Coordinates of C-alpha atoms in Angstrom, one line a residue:
M21 CA 6.2 -9.8 3.8
L22 CA 9.3 -8.7 1.8
L23 CA 12.1 -11.2 1.8
R24 CA 15.5 -10.2 0.5
T25 CA 18.1 -12.7 -0.8
Q26 CA 21.7 -11.5 -0.4
S27 CA 24.6 -13.0 -2.3
C28 CA 28.1 -12.1 -3.0
D29 CA 30.2 -12.6 -6.2
V30 CA 33.1 -14.9 -5.7
Y31 CA 36.1 -14.6 -8.1
Q32 CA 39.2 -16.6 -8.8
V33 CA 42.2 -15.4 -10.8
Q34 CA 42.9 -17.6 -13.7
P35 CA 46.6 -18.3 -14.6
K36 CA 47.9 -17.0 -17.9
M37 CA 51.4 -16.3 -19.3
V38 CA 52.3 -13.0 -20.9
K39 CA 55.2 -12.5 -23.3
K40 CA 57.9 -10.5 -21.6
Q41 CA 58.0 -6.8 -22.4
P42 CA 61.1 -5.6 -24.3
K43 CA 63.5 -2.9 -23.2
F44 CA 63.3 0.3 -25.1
P45 CA 66.7 2.0 -25.2
T46 CA 65.8 4.2 -28.2
R47 CA 63.3 7.0 -28.6
E48 CA 61.5 5.1 -31.4
R49 CA 60.9 2.0 -29.2
H50 CA 59.8 4.1 -26.3
M51 CA 57.1 5.9 -28.2
A52 CA 55.8 2.7 -29.7
I53 CA 55.3 0.9 -26.4
R54 CA 51.7 0.8 -25.2
R55 CA 50.4 -0.6 -22.0
K56 CA 49.2 -4.3 -22.4
K57 CA 46.3 -5.5 -20.3
S58 CA 46.7 -9.2 -19.5
T59 CA 45.6 -11.5 -16.8
V60 CA 48.4 -13.6 -15.3
T61 CA 49.1 -15.6 -12.2
V62 CA 51.9 -17.8 -11.2
T63 CA 51.1 -21.5 -11.0
S64 CA 51.4 -21.4 -7.2
P65 CA 50.9 -18.6 -4.7
P66 CA 54.1 -16.9 -3.4
E67 CA 55.0 -17.6 0.2
T68 CA 55.4 -14.0 1.3
T69 CA 52.5 -11.8 2.2
Q70 CA 51.9 -8.1 1.3
S71 CA 53.5 -5.6 3.6
P72 CA 52.3 -2.1 4.4
E73 CA 55.0 -0.7 2.1
Q74 CA 53.6 -2.8 -0.8
R75 CA 50.1 -1.7 -0.3
K76 CA 50.9 1.9 0.7
T77 CA 47.9 2.0 3.1
C78 CA 47.5 2.5 6.8
Q79 CA 47.3 -0.9 8.5
S80 CA 44.8 0.4 11.0
C81 CA 42.3 2.3 9.0
K82 CA 43.2 1.1 5.5
C83 CA 43.3 4.6 4.0
P84 CA 46.3 5.9 1.9
R85 CA 49.2 6.9 4.1
E86 CA 49.4 10.4 2.5
A87 CA 45.9 11.1 3.9
H88 CA 47.4 11.2 7.4
A89 CA 48.7 14.5 8.7
I90 CA 51.8 12.7 10.1
Y91 CA 52.8 11.5 6.6
Q92 CA 55.6 13.6 5.2
Q93 CA 58.1 12.7 2.5
Q94 CA 59.8 16.1 2.2
T95 CA 58.7 16.6 -1.4
T96 CA 58.8 20.3 -1.6
N97 CA 61.6 20.5 -4.1
V98 CA 60.6 19.0 -7.4
H99 CA 64.0 19.5 -9.0
E100 CA 65.6 17.2 -6.4
R101 CA 62.7 14.7 -6.7
L102 CA 63.2 14.5 -10.5
G103 CA 67.0 14.4 -10.2
F104 CA 67.3 17.6 -12.2
K105 CA 70.0 20.2 -11.5
L106 CA 68.9 22.4 -8.6
V107 CA 68.4 26.0 -9.7
S108 CA 69.5 28.6 -7.1
P109 CA 67.2 31.4 -6.0
A110 CA 69.4 33.9 -7.8
D111 CA 68.8 32.1 -11.1
S112 CA 65.2 31.2 -10.6
G113 CA 64.0 34.7 -9.7
V114 CA 62.9 35.0 -6.1
E115 CA 62.7 32.9 -2.9
A116 CA 59.2 31.5 -2.7
R117 CA 59.0 31.7 1.1
D118 CA 59.9 35.4 1.0
L119 CA 56.6 36.0 -0.8
G120 CA 54.6 33.7 1.5
F121 CA 54.4 30.6 -0.9
T122 CA 56.0 27.2 -0.8
W123 CA 56.6 27.4 -4.6
V124 CA 56.6 30.0 -7.3
P125 CA 56.9 29.6 -11.1
P126 CA 60.5 29.4 -12.2
G127 CA 62.3 32.2 -14.0
V128 CA 60.0 34.9 -12.6
R129 CA 61.5 37.8 -10.7
A130 CA 58.6 40.3 -10.4
S131 CA 56.3 39.5 -7.5
S132 CA 53.5 41.2 -9.4
R133 CA 53.7 38.6 -12.2
I134 CA 53.8 35.8 -9.6
N135 CA 50.6 37.2 -8.0
R136 CA 49.0 37.5 -11.5
Y137 CA 49.7 33.8 -12.1
F138 CA 48.3 32.6 -8.8
E139 CA 45.2 34.8 -9.2
Q140 CA 44.2 32.7 -12.2
L141 CA 44.3 29.5 -10.2
P142 CA 41.5 28.1 -7.9
E143 CA 42.2 29.4 -4.4
E144 CA 42.3 25.9 -2.9
V145 CA 45.4 25.0 -4.9
V146 CA 47.4 28.2 -4.4
P147 CA 50.4 27.0 -2.3
R148 CA 50.4 29.7 0.4
L149 CA 52.4 28.9 3.5
G150 CA 50.4 27.0 6.0
S151 CA 47.3 26.8 3.7
E152 CA 45.3 23.9 2.3
G153 CA 46.8 24.8 -1.0
A154 CA 50.3 24.0 0.3
C155 CA 49.0 20.7 1.7
S156 CA 47.3 20.0 -1.7
R157 CA 50.6 20.6 -3.5
E158 CA 52.4 18.1 -1.2
R159 CA 49.8 15.5 -2.0
Q160 CA 49.9 16.2 -5.7
I161 CA 53.7 15.9 -5.8
S162 CA 53.5 12.5 -4.1
Y163 CA 50.7 11.4 -6.5
Q164 CA 51.8 12.9 -9.8
L165 CA 55.5 12.3 -9.3
P166 CA 55.8 8.9 -7.5
K167 CA 59.3 8.4 -6.3
Q168 CA 59.3 4.7 -7.4
D169 CA 58.8 6.0 -11.0
L170 CA 61.8 8.4 -10.8
S171 CA 64.6 6.5 -9.1
L172 CA 65.7 2.9 -8.8
E173 CA 66.5 3.4 -5.1
H174 CA 62.8 3.8 -4.3
C175 CA 61.8 0.6 -6.1
K176 CA 61.3 -2.1 -3.4
H177 CA 59.9 -4.8 -5.6
L178 CA 61.8 -4.6 -8.9
E179 CA 63.6 -7.8 -9.7
V180 CA 67.3 -7.5 -10.4
Q181 CA 66.9 -8.8 -13.9
H182 CA 64.6 -5.9 -14.7
E183 CA 66.6 -3.1 -13.3
A184 CA 68.2 -2.4 -16.7
S185 CA 64.7 -2.1 -18.3
F186 CA 63.7 0.4 -15.5
E187 CA 66.8 2.5 -16.2
D188 CA 66.1 2.5 -19.9
F189 CA 62.6 3.6 -19.2
V190 CA 63.7 6.5 -17.0
T191 CA 66.4 7.6 -19.4
A192 CA 64.0 7.6 -22.4
R193 CA 61.2 9.3 -20.5
N194 CA 63.6 12.0 -19.2
E195 CA 65.0 12.7 -22.6
I196 CA 61.8 12.5 -24.6
A197 CA 58.8 13.4 -22.5
L198 CA 59.6 14.8 -19.0
D199 CA 60.2 18.5 -18.5
I200 CA 59.1 21.6 -16.5
A201 CA 57.1 24.4 -18.1
Y202 CA 57.4 28.1 -17.4
I203 CA 55.2 31.2 -17.6
K204 CA 55.5 34.1 -20.0
D205 CA 53.5 36.9 -21.6
A206 CA 51.8 35.8 -24.8
P207 CA 53.8 37.4 -27.7
Y208 CA 50.7 37.4 -29.9
D209 CA 47.0 36.4 -30.0
E210 CA 46.6 32.7 -29.9
H211 CA 44.2 30.0 -28.7
C212 CA 44.6 27.9 -25.5
A213 CA 45.8 24.3 -26.3
H214 CA 43.4 22.9 -23.8
C215 CA 40.1 24.9 -23.9
D216 CA 40.7 26.6 -27.3
N217 CA 39.5 29.9 -25.9
E218 CA 41.4 33.0 -27.1
I219 CA 44.6 34.2 -25.5
A220 CA 45.3 37.9 -25.9
T221 CA 48.7 39.5 -26.5
G222 CA 50.4 40.2 -23.2
E223 CA 48.2 37.7 -21.3
L224 CA 50.1 35.6 -18.8
V225 CA 50.3 32.0 -20.1
V226 CA 52.1 28.7 -19.6
A227 CA 54.6 27.5 -22.2
A228 CA 56.3 24.1 -22.4
P229 CA 59.8 23.7 -23.9
K230 CA 58.9 20.4 -25.6
F231 CA 56.2 22.1 -27.7
V232 CA 56.7 24.8 -30.3
E233 CA 56.5 28.4 -29.2
S234 CA 52.9 28.9 -30.5
V235 CA 51.5 26.3 -28.1
M236 CA 50.3 28.0 -24.9
W237 CA 47.9 27.3 -22.1
H238 CA 45.9 29.4 -19.6
P239 CA 47.5 28.8 -16.2
K240 CA 44.3 27.0 -15.0
C241 CA 44.2 24.9 -18.2
F242 CA 47.7 23.3 -17.8
T243 CA 46.3 20.0 -16.6
C244 CA 46.9 16.3 -17.0
S245 CA 44.9 14.9 -20.0
T246 CA 44.0 11.8 -17.9
C247 CA 43.2 13.0 -14.3
N248 CA 42.5 16.7 -15.3
S249 CA 44.4 17.9 -12.2
L250 CA 46.7 20.9 -12.4
L251 CA 50.2 19.8 -13.2
V252 CA 52.1 20.3 -10.0
D253 CA 54.9 22.8 -10.2
L254 CA 54.4 22.9 -14.0
T255 CA 56.0 19.4 -14.3
Y256 CA 54.7 17.5 -17.3
C257 CA 55.3 14.7 -19.7
V258 CA 54.3 14.9 -23.4
H259 CA 52.8 12.0 -25.4
D260 CA 51.1 12.2 -28.7
D261 CA 51.0 16.1 -28.4
K262 CA 49.2 16.0 -25.1
V263 CA 50.4 16.8 -21.6
Y264 CA 50.2 14.3 -18.7
C265 CA 51.4 14.0 -15.2
E266 CA 54.3 11.6 -14.9
R267 CA 52.1 8.9 -13.2
H268 CA 49.6 8.7 -16.0
Y269 CA 52.2 9.0 -18.7
A270 CA 54.0 6.0 -17.3
E271 CA 50.8 4.0 -17.0
M272 CA 50.2 4.5 -20.7
L273 CA 53.4 2.6 -21.3
K274 CA 53.6 0.2 -18.4
P275 CA 51.2 -1.5 -16.1
R276 CA 51.2 -0.3 -12.5
C277 CA 50.8 -2.6 -9.5
A278 CA 47.7 -1.7 -7.5
G279 CA 49.3 -3.1 -4.4
C280 CA 52.8 -1.5 -4.2
D281 CA 52.1 1.4 -6.8
E282 CA 55.3 0.5 -8.7
L283 CA 55.5 0.0 -12.5
I284 CA 55.6 -3.6 -13.6
F285 CA 58.6 -4.6 -15.8
S286 CA 58.1 -8.3 -15.3
G287 CA 56.6 -10.5 -18.0
E288 CA 54.4 -12.2 -15.4
Y289 CA 51.8 -10.3 -13.4
T290 CA 48.2 -10.7 -12.2
K291 CA 45.2 -8.9 -13.5
A292 CA 42.2 -8.8 -11.3
M293 CA 39.4 -6.3 -10.5
D294 CA 40.4 -4.4 -13.7
K295 CA 43.8 -3.6 -12.1
D296 CA 47.3 -4.9 -12.5
W297 CA 49.3 -6.5 -9.7
H298 CA 52.7 -8.0 -9.2
S299 CA 52.5 -11.7 -8.7
G300 CA 52.0 -12.1 -5.0
H301 CA 50.8 -8.5 -4.4
F302 CA 47.1 -9.3 -5.1
C303 CA 46.3 -9.9 -1.4
C304 CA 43.4 -9.9 1.0
W305 CA 42.6 -6.4 2.2
Q306 CA 42.2 -7.7 5.7
C307 CA 44.9 -10.2 6.4
D308 CA 47.3 -9.5 3.5
E309 CA 47.4 -13.2 2.5
S310 CA 48.0 -13.7 -1.2
L311 CA 44.9 -14.3 -3.3
T312 CA 46.8 -15.6 -6.4
G313 CA 45.1 -18.8 -7.5
Q314 CA 42.6 -18.4 -4.6
R315 CA 38.9 -17.5 -4.5
Y316 CA 38.1 -14.0 -3.3
V317 CA 35.2 -11.6 -2.7
I318 CA 35.1 -7.9 -3.7
R319 CA 33.6 -5.6 -1.0
D320 CA 33.8 -1.8 -1.3
D321 CA 36.2 -2.2 -4.2
H322 CA 38.7 -4.2 -2.1
P323 CA 39.4 -8.0 -2.3
Y324 CA 39.0 -10.3 0.6
C325 CA 39.8 -13.9 1.1
I326 CA 36.9 -16.2 1.9
K327 CA 37.9 -16.5 5.6
C328 CA 38.2 -12.8 6.2
Y329 CA 35.1 -11.9 4.3
E330 CA 33.0 -14.4 6.3
N331 CA 34.6 -13.2 9.6
V332 CA 34.1 -9.5 8.9
F333 CA 31.0 -9.2 6.8
A334 CA 29.0 -12.5 6.9
N335 CA 25.7 -12.5 8.9
T336 CA 24.7 -15.0 11.6
C337 CA 21.7 -17.2 11.0
E338 CA 18.8 -16.5 13.4
E339 CA 17.9 -20.2 13.5
C340 CA 21.2 -22.1 13.9
N341 CA 23.3 -19.2 15.1
K342 CA 26.1 -20.1 12.6
I343 CA 27.8 -17.9 10.1
I344 CA 26.1 -17.7 6.7
G345 CA 29.1 -18.4 4.4
I346 CA 29.5 -17.2 0.8
D347 CA 28.5 -20.6 -0.6
S348 CA 25.1 -20.3 1.2
K349 CA 22.1 -18.1 0.3
D350 CA 21.5 -15.4 2.8
L351 CA 17.8 -14.8 3.3
S352 CA 17.0 -11.7 5.2
Y353 CA 13.9 -10.0 6.5
K354 CA 14.3 -6.6 8.2
D355 CA 17.5 -7.0 10.3
K356 CA 17.5 -10.8 10.5
H357 CA 19.2 -13.4 8.4
W358 CA 18.8 -17.1 7.8
H359 CA 20.4 -19.9 5.9
E360 CA 18.1 -21.1 3.1
A361 CA 17.7 -24.5 4.9
C362 CA 17.0 -22.7 8.2
F363 CA 14.2 -20.4 6.9
L364 CA 11.4 -22.4 8.5
C365 CA 8.0 -21.8 10.1
F366 CA 8.4 -21.5 13.9
K367 CA 5.4 -23.7 14.5
C368 CA 5.2 -26.4 11.8
H369 CA 8.8 -26.1 10.6
L370 CA 7.7 -26.0 7.0
S371 CA 10.2 -24.3 4.6
L372 CA 9.2 -20.7 3.8
V373 CA 11.5 -20.2 0.8
D374 CA 9.5 -18.6 -2.0
K375 CA 6.4 -18.7 0.1
Q376 CA 4.3 -16.1 1.9
F377 CA 5.0 -15.8 5.5
G378 CA 4.2 -13.6 8.5
A379 CA 6.3 -12.3 11.5
K380 CA 5.2 -11.9 15.1
A381 CA 7.3 -11.3 18.2
D382 CA 10.6 -12.0 16.3
K383 CA 9.3 -15.3 15.0
I384 CA 8.3 -16.2 11.4
Y385 CA 5.3 -18.4 10.5
C386 CA 3.8 -19.9 7.3
G387 CA 0.6 -18.3 6.1
N388 CA -1.6 -21.0 7.7
C389 CA 0.0 -20.9 11.1
Y390 CA 0.1 -17.2 11.2
D391 CA -3.6 -16.9 10.3
A392 CA -4.5 -19.6 12.8
Q393 CA -2.8 -17.8 15.7
F394 CA -2.6 -14.1 14.9
A395 CA -4.7 -13.1 11.9
S396 CA -7.8 -11.0 12.5
R397 CA -11.1 -12.5 11.7
C398 CA -14.3 -11.2 10.0
D399 CA -17.1 -10.2 12.3
G400 CA -19.5 -11.4 9.7
C401 CA -18.3 -15.0 8.7
G402 CA -15.6 -15.5 11.3
E403 CA -13.0 -16.4 8.7
V404 CA -9.5 -14.9 8.7
F405 CA -8.4 -12.1 6.3
R406 CA -6.2 -13.6 3.7
A407 CA -3.4 -11.6 2.1
G408 CA -4.6 -9.3 -0.6
T409 CA -8.3 -9.3 0.5
K410 CA -10.1 -6.1 1.1
K411 CA -11.1 -5.3 4.7
M412 CA -14.0 -3.1 5.7
E413 CA -13.7 -1.5 9.2
Y414 CA -16.0 0.4 11.4
K415 CA -14.9 1.4 14.9
T416 CA -13.5 -1.8 16.4
R417 CA -15.2 -4.2 14.0
Q418 CA -14.1 -5.5 10.6
W419 CA -15.6 -7.5 7.7
H420 CA -14.8 -9.0 4.4
E421 CA -16.1 -6.8 1.6
N422 CA -18.9 -9.4 0.8
C423 CA -19.7 -9.8 4.5
F424 CA -20.3 -6.2 5.1
C425 CA -24.0 -6.2 4.2
C426 CA -27.4 -5.3 5.5
C427 CA -28.7 -7.8 8.0
V428 CA -32.2 -7.6 6.6
C429 CA -31.9 -7.6 2.8
K430 CA -28.3 -9.0 2.7
T431 CA -27.2 -6.4 0.1
A432 CA -23.5 -5.6 0.2
I433 CA -23.1 -2.0 1.5
G434 CA -19.5 -1.3 0.2
T435 CA -18.9 2.4 0.4
K436 CA -22.6 3.4 0.6
S437 CA -24.2 4.9 3.7
F438 CA -25.4 2.6 6.5
I439 CA -26.9 2.8 9.9
P440 CA -25.6 0.7 12.9
R441 CA -28.0 -0.5 15.5
E442 CA -26.7 -2.5 18.5
Q443 CA -24.6 -5.2 16.8
E444 CA -26.3 -5.1 13.4
I445 CA -25.7 -3.1 10.3
Y446 CA -28.7 -1.8 8.2
C447 CA -28.9 -0.2 4.8
A448 CA -30.8 3.1 4.9
G449 CA -33.9 1.6 3.3
C450 CA -34.2 -1.4 5.7
Y451 CA -33.5 0.7 8.7
E452 CA -36.3 3.1 7.8
E453 CA -38.6 0.3 7.1
K454 CA -38.0 -1.4 10.4
F455 CA -37.1 1.4 12.9
A456 CA -37.9 4.8 11.5
T457 CA -40.8 6.8 13.2
R458 CA -44.0 7.0 11.1
C459 CA -46.8 9.5 11.2
I460 CA -49.9 8.1 12.9
K461 CA -52.1 9.8 10.2
C462 CA -50.3 9.1 6.9
N463 CA -48.1 6.2 8.0
K464 CA -45.1 7.8 6.3
V465 CA -41.6 8.1 7.8
I466 CA -41.0 11.3 9.7
T467 CA -37.6 12.6 8.6
S468 CA -37.8 16.0 10.3
G469 CA -40.1 18.4 12.0
G470 CA -42.5 15.9 13.6
V471 CA -44.8 16.5 16.6
T472 CA -46.0 14.2 19.3
Y473 CA -49.5 14.1 20.7
K474 CA -50.5 11.5 23.3
N475 CA -47.2 9.7 22.7
E476 CA -48.0 9.3 19.0
P477 CA -45.9 10.9 16.2
W478 CA -47.3 13.2 13.5
H479 CA -45.9 15.1 10.6
R480 CA -46.4 18.8 11.4
E481 CA -48.6 19.1 8.3
C482 CA -50.6 16.1 9.3
F483 CA -51.5 17.3 12.8
T484 CA -54.7 19.3 11.9
C485 CA -58.1 20.1 13.3
T486 CA -60.5 17.2 12.9
H487 CA -63.3 19.5 11.7
C488 CA -61.6 22.3 9.7
N489 CA -58.2 20.7 8.9
I490 CA -56.3 23.8 10.0
T491 CA -52.8 22.9 11.2
L492 CA -52.5 22.7 15.0
A493 CA -48.7 22.8 15.2
G494 CA -47.8 25.7 17.5
Q495 CA -51.5 26.5 18.1
R496 CA -53.8 26.0 21.1
F497 CA -56.1 23.1 20.7
T498 CA -58.2 20.6 22.6
S499 CA -59.6 17.1 21.9
R500 CA -62.9 15.2 21.9
D501 CA -63.1 11.5 21.6
E502 CA -59.3 11.3 21.2
K503 CA -59.5 13.6 18.2
P504 CA -57.8 17.1 18.1
Y505 CA -59.9 20.2 17.4
C506 CA -59.0 23.8 17.2
A507 CA -60.5 26.0 19.8
E508 CA -63.1 27.5 17.5
C509 CA -64.3 24.2 16.1
F510 CA -64.4 22.7 19.5
G511 CA -66.5 25.6 20.9
E512 CA -68.9 25.5 18.0
L513 CA -69.3 21.8 18.1
F514 CA -69.2 20.8 21.7
A515 CA -69.0 23.7 24.2
K516 CA -71.9 25.0 26.4
R517 CA -73.3 28.4 25.4
C518 CA -73.6 31.4 27.5
T519 CA -77.3 32.3 28.3
A520 CA -76.3 36.0 28.2
C521 CA -74.2 36.3 25.0
V522 CA -75.1 33.0 23.4
K523 CA -71.3 32.3 22.7
P524 CA -69.7 29.0 23.5
I525 CA -68.0 28.7 26.8
T526 CA -64.6 27.2 25.8
G527 CA -62.5 28.2 28.7
I528 CA -60.2 30.3 26.5
G529 CA -59.3 33.4 28.5
G530 CA -60.3 31.6 31.7
T531 CA -62.0 28.3 32.8
R532 CA -64.5 29.8 35.4
F533 CA -68.2 29.9 34.4
I534 CA -71.5 29.9 36.3
S535 CA -74.3 27.3 35.9
F536 CA -77.8 27.5 37.3
E537 CA -80.3 24.7 36.6
D538 CA -79.8 24.2 32.9
R539 CA -78.5 27.6 32.1
H540 CA -74.8 28.7 31.9
W541 CA -73.0 32.1 31.9
H542 CA -69.5 33.3 31.2
H543 CA -68.0 34.6 34.4
D544 CA -68.1 38.1 32.9
C545 CA -71.6 37.7 31.6
F546 CA -73.2 36.7 34.9
V547 CA -74.6 40.2 35.7
C548 CA -77.9 41.8 36.8
A549 CA -80.1 42.4 33.7
S550 CA -81.1 45.8 35.1
C551 CA -78.1 47.4 36.7
K552 CA -75.4 45.2 35.1
A553 CA -73.7 44.6 38.4
S554 CA -71.8 41.3 38.6
L555 CA -73.8 38.7 40.5
V556 CA -70.8 36.4 41.0
G557 CA -70.7 35.4 44.6
R558 CA -74.0 37.3 45.4
G559 CA -77.6 36.3 45.7
F560 CA -79.8 36.8 42.6
I561 CA -83.5 36.4 41.6
T562 CA -84.6 34.9 38.3
D563 CA -87.1 36.8 36.3
G564 CA -88.0 34.7 33.4
P565 CA -84.8 34.4 31.2
D566 CA -83.2 37.2 33.1
I567 CA -81.5 37.4 36.5
L568 CA -81.7 40.4 38.8
C569 CA -79.8 41.5 41.9
P570 CA -82.1 41.7 45.0
D571 CA -82.3 45.5 44.9
C572 CA -83.5 45.6 41.3
A573 CA -85.9 42.7 41.9
K574 CA -87.4 44.6 45.0
Q575 CA -87.8 47.8 42.9
K576 CA -89.5 45.9 40.2
L577 CA -92.0 44.3 42.6
M578 CA -92.8 47.7 44.3

């Protein structure tokens, strides 16, 4: 039986202090900052629990709120979201909705160029009104341009003492890195900054103001260097000569809380599950209680406190009917589970941990108890079949390999041919020796084509005439003194002879013959010696060796 041991990894966040991150009011400081990965917890858990706003997930199904159709943040205008000056339709070119889109590239007036641009993008991201592409754009705006990165009013968990650092970050990012690209016709042959494939003169390309004029991209290649997604509405950030969405640009410089999705400006935060968290935001996925300084279990990439994990995921022991906690081994077989101490033989209560066991009618047994009650037994020796032993089966009977032998010579038959007789098994040799039919003449086994004479078996070739040895199989024959003779030999040796033709009277062709005194005639030979008329059934007169009809005898006397 296959026994599976289940266990879960239990973790505990270890406290550690991190040096506070400096403000960066200047461009030089801003470009020098890199995200620091440190594991930190406060010495005691916070009293507040995580709210839905912190975790940004649906409390019912635990999925991201933006995955629900009812979720809508009115994010269709990127300029307003970024806090940039809103460009009027007269300045931007055309009204997107007039062309059937929720957004069109800025600075383009000709609808033909707009269509050329969208034709180079995958169909599933083209923002046509009412299409999946329009919904995808909404989701990407929420993801790539999180409001809590753009404006202080959307930060729910930023401490007052860190608001200045946030403002400095936003100012430096907006001045140094953040911008909106545009499309144009390539003025000369160049190579795409992403795929390095050739861009021909006049081909529609994407250009970014924060790069030199010679840097261009194919429309489908203008993607974030981290997530490889198309940069929504051509909004990008530049860092080390690469383009990023705002989310991943910010995460290169600041840690982001996996609970509330806000950037962390505090010098103290928690690192767990390879993610960063505000102190107090690392909470149980089920009950939202803080896990800071507490043990927790990871399930499906989410953390759970011990209590919730055991209530939601732990199995119930088949023996004691109690929960199998994370500190206990979970021994399972098929769909059943046991505590290590409860995994016992149903009959003798011996522990079955690391031992062979059998299952019957939802109960488990040690090897000895299972064999004693349920195991099949050998029809030869009567012993049970142990695990791993070879079993030989024929119809409803079964034997150990060594017990499956000839009942006469005791030789193991194995995979050789055998012959069953009643309840015994015979090898071919012993069966022939004991039961096979033998020829009465040569005493050899008759394997095929035998004949029976007077209830005795003969080979066809052995059943011959006693006198001339011609085979009698399929021929007419007779016997004398229990010995077979062909018709000719029998007639020559033992039959009476006809007085007329001197041939033996064998009965072949008919069994009737006439006898008178010591003489005998064939039926057809009993005729008048003079007129040759048949005398069968008539009176006759002997004349020496001859016989005469009365008329011929009278004439002879006269």
